[in-house]
Tab-separated table of C-alpha atoms in Angstrom:
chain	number	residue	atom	x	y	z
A	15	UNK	CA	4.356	8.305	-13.599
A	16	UNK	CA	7.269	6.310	-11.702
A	17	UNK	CA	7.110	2.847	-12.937
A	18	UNK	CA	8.366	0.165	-10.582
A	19	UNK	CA	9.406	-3.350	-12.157
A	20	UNK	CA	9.611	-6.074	-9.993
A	21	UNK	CA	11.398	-9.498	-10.504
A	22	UNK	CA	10.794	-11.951	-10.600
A	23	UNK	CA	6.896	-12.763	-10.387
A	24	UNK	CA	7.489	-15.792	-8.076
A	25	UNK	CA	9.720	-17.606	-5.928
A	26	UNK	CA	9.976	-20.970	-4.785
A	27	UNK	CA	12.437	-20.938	-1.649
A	28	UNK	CA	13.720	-23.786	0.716
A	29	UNK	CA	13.084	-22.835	4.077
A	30	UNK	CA	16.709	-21.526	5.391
A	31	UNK	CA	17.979	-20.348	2.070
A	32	UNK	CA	18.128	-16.848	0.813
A	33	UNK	CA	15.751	-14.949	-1.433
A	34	UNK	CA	15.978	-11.378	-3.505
A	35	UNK	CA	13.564	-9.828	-5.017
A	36	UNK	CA	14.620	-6.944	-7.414
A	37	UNK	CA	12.511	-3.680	-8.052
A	38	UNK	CA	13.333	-0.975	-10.838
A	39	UNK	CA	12.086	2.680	-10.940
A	40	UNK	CA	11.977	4.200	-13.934
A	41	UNK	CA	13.326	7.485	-12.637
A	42	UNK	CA	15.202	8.350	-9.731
A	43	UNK	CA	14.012	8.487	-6.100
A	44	UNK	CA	15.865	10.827	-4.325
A	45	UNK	CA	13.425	13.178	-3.053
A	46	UNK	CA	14.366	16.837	-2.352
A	47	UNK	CA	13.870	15.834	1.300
A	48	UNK	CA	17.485	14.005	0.573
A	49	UNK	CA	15.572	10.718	1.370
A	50	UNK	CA	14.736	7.798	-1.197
A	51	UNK	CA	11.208	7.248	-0.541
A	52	UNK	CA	11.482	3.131	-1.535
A	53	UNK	CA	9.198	1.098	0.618
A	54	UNK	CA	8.941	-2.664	0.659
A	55	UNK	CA	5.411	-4.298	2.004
A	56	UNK	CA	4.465	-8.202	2.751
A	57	UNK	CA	0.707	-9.112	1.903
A	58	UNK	CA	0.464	-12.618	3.577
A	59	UNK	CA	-2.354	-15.236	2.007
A	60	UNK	CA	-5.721	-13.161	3.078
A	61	UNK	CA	-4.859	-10.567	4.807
A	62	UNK	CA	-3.724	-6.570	4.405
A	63	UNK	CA	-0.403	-5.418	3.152
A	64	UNK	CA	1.988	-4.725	6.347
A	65	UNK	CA	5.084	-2.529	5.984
A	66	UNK	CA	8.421	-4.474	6.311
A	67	UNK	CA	11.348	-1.907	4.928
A	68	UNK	CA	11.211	2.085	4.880
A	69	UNK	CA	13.467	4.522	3.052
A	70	UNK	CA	15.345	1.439	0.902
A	71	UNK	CA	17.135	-0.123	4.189
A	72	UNK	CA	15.365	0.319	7.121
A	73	UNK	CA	13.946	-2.282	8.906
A	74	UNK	CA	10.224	-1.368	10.836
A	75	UNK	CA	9.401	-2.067	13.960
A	76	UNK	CA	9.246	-6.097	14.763
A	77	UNK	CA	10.370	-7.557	11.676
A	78	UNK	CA	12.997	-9.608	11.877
A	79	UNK	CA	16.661	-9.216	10.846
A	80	UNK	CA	16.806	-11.605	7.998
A	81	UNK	CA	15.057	-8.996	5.840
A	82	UNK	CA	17.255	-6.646	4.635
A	83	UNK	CA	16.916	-3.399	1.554
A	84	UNK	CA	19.724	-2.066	-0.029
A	85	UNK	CA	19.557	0.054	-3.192
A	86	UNK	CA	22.789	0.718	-6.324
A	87	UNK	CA	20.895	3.914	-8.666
A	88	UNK	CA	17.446	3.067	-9.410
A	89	UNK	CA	17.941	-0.959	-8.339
A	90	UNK	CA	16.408	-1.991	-5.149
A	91	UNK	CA	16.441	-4.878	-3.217
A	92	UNK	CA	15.081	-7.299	-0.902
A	93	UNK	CA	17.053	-9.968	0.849
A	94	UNK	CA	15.746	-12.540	3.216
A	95	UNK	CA	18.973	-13.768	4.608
A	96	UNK	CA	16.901	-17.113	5.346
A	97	UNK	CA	13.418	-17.711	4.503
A	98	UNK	CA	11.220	-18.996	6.725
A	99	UNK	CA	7.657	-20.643	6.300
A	100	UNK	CA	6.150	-17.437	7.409
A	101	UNK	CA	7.628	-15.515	4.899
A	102	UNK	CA	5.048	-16.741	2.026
A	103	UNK	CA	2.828	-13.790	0.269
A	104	UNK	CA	3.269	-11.110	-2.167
A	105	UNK	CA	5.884	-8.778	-1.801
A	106	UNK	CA	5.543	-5.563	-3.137
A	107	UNK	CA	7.513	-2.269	-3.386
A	108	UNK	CA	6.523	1.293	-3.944
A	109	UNK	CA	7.813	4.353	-4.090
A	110	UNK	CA	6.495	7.758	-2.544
A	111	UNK	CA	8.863	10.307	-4.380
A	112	UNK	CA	6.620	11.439	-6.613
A	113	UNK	CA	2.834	11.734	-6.994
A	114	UNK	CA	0.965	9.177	-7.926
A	115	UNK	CA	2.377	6.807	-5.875
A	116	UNK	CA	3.345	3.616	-7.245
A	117	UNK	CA	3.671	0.014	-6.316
A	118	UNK	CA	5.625	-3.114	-8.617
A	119	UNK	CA	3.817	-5.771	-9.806
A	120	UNK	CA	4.293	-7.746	-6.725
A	121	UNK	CA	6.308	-10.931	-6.141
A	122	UNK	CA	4.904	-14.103	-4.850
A	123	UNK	CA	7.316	-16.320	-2.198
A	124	UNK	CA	6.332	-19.439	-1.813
A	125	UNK	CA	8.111	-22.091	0.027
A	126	UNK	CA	9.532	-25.863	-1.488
B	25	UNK	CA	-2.207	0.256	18.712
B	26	UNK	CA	-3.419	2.302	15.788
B	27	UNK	CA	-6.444	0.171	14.131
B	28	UNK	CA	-8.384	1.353	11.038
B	29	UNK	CA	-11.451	-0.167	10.669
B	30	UNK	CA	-13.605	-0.373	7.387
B	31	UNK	CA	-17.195	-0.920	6.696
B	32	UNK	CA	-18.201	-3.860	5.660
B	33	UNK	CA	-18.697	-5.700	1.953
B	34	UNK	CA	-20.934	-4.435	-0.304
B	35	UNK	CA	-22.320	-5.658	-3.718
B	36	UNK	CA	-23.924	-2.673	-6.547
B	37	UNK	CA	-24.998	-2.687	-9.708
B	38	UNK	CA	-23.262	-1.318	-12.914
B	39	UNK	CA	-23.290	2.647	-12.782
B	40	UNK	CA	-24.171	3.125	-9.437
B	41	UNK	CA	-22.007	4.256	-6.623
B	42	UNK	CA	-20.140	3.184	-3.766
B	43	UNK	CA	-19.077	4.890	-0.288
B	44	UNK	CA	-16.626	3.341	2.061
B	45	UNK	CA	-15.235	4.270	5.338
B	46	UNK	CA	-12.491	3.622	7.463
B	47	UNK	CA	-12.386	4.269	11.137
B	48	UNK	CA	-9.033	5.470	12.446
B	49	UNK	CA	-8.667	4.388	16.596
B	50	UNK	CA	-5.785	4.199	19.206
B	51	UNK	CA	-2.279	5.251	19.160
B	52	UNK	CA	-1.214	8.411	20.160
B	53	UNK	CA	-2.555	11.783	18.838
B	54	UNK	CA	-1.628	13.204	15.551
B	55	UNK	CA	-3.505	14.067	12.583
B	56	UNK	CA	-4.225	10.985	10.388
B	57	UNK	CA	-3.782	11.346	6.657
B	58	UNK	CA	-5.206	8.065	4.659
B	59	UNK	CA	-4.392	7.077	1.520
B	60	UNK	CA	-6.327	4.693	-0.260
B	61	UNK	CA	-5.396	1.479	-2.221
B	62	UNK	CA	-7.406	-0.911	-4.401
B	63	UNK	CA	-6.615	-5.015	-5.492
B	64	UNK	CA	-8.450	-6.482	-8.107
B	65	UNK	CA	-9.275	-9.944	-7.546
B	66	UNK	CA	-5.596	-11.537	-8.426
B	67	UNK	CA	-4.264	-8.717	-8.967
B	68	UNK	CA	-1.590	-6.123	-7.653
B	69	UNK	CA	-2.018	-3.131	-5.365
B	70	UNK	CA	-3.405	0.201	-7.135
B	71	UNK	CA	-2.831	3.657	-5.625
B	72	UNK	CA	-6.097	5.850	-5.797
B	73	UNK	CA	-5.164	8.873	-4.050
B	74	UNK	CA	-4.781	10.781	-0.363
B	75	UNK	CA	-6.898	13.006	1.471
B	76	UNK	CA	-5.305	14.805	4.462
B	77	UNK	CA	-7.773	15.857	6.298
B	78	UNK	CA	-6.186	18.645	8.017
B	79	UNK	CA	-5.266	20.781	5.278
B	80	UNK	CA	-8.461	20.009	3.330
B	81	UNK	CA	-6.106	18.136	0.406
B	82	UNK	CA	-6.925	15.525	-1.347
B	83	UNK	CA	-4.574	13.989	-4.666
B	84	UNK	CA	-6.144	11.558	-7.181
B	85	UNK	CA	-4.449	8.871	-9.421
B	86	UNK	CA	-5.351	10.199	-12.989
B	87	UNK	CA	-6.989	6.874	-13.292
B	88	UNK	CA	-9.629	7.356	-10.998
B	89	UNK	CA	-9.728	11.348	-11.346
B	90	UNK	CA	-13.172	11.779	-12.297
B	91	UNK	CA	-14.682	9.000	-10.792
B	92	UNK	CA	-13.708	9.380	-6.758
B	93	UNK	CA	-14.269	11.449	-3.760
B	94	UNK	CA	-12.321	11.391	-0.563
B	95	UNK	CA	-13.653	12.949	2.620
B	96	UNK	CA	-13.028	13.068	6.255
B	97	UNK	CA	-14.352	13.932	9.496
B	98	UNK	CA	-11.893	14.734	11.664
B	99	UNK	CA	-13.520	14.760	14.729
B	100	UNK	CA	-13.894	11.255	14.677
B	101	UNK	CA	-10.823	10.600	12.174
B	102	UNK	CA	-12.897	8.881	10.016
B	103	UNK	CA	-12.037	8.690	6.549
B	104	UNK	CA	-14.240	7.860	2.836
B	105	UNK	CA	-14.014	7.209	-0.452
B	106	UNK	CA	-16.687	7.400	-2.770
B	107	UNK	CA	-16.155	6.106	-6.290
B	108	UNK	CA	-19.015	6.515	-8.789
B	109	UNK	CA	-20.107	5.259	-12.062
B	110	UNK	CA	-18.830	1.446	-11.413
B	111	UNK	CA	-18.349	-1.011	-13.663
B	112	UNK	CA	-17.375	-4.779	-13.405
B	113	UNK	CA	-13.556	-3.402	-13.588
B	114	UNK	CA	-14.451	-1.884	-10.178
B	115	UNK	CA	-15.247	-5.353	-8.491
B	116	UNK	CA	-12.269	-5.152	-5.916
B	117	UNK	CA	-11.047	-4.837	-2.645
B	118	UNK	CA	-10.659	-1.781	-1.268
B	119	UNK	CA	-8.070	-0.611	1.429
B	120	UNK	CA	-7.121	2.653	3.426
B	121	UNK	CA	-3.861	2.735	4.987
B	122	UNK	CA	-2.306	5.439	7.284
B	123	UNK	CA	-0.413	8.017	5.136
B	124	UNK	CA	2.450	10.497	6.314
B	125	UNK	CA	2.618	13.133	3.510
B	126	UNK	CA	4.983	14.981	5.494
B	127	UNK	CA	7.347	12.943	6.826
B	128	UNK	CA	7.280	9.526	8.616
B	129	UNK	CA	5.913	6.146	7.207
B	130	UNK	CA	3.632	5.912	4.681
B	131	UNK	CA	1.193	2.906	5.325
B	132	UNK	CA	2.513	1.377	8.325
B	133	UNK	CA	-1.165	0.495	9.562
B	134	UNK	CA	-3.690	-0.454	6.778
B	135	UNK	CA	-7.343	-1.230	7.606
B	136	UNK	CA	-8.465	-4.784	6.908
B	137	UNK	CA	-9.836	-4.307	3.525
B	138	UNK	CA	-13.761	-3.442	2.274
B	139	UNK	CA	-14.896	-5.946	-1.223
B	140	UNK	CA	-16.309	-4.018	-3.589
B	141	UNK	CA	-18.154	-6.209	-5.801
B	142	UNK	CA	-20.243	-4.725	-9.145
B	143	UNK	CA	-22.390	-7.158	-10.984
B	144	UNK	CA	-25.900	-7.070	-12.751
């Protein structure tokens, strides 16, 4: 299996300032499709995961500019260019390349 | 607006079994592939496995192997899982999320969750 590492486990983040949150596969991601199946997801206090970033850097539809993927081998990222209050929750990020699917440990924003 | 909608908490007893479903509605037409996804209470999110419906495939986590069943009908894109032989380990909530096996986004809309809970 593809392990993902995320760090760190938490964050505590002045509203305005940046934030990164670093995930780690095991193996490598390129899929034979030529895509890097590396996902990023926001599960907010209570409620369902929601998809934020698709194929390491893309952005889905509605969320806001500030977030922002970017990968160097098997290093991904996630930047908030400036966090904002409703930014708090779990972040997660998971990979698709290979079966079984796999999510990191998750990392927890919170705001000062 | 795609929604998937689950059924609704449930509470069992060590060793029996559990059945959940997810409702698949709006958006436009194309065959919906679910994957499903379990969180312990505190916990992280847990792959269990995929059932595309139109091919008739379904792939399990090793972990949960021998324990699950997914189904689907897809006349009324309704997806299950069925996980037997629970124990307190089980006591979770369960999600389904849109899959795209094939190309496209993998869990863009999730359904709002199903608590599993197994106690004596």
């Amino acid at each position: 299996d593809i392990v993902m590492t995320q760090t760190p486990l938490s964050l505590s983040v002045t509203p305005g300032q940046p934030a990164s949150i670093s995930c780690k596969s095991s193996q490598s991601l390129l899929h034979g499709d030529g895509k890097t199946h590396l996902y990023w997801y926001l599960q907010k206090p209570g409620q369902a995961p929601q998809l934020l970033i698709y194929e390491v850097s893309n952005r889905f539809s509605g969320v806001p500019d500030r977030f922002s993927g970017s990968v160097s081998g098997t290093d991904f990222t996630l930047k908030i260019s400036r966090v904002e209050a409703e930014d708090v929750g779990v972040y997660y990020c998971m990979q698709t390349t290979q079966l079984p699917l796999t999510f990191g440990g998750g990392t927890k924003v919170e705001i000062k | 607006q795609v929604q998937l909608v689950q059924s609704g908490a449930e509470v069992k007893k060590p060793g029996s079994s559990v059945k959940v479903s997810c409702k698949a509605s709006g958006g436009s037409f194309r065959t919906f592939d679910f994957s499903w996804v379990r969180q312990a209470p505190g916990q992280g999110l847990e792959w269990m496995g995929r059932i595309i419906p139109s091919l008739g495939v379904t792939n399990y986590a090793p972990k949960f192997q021998d324990r699950v069943t997914f189904t689907a009908d897809t006349s009324t894109r309704t997806a299950y899982m069925e996980l037997n032989s629970l124990t307190s380990d089980d006591t979770a909530v369960y999600y389904c999320a849109r899959d795209a096996p094939s190309g496209g986004l993998p869990f863009d809309y999730w359904g709002q969750g199903t608590l599993v809970t197994v106690s004596s």
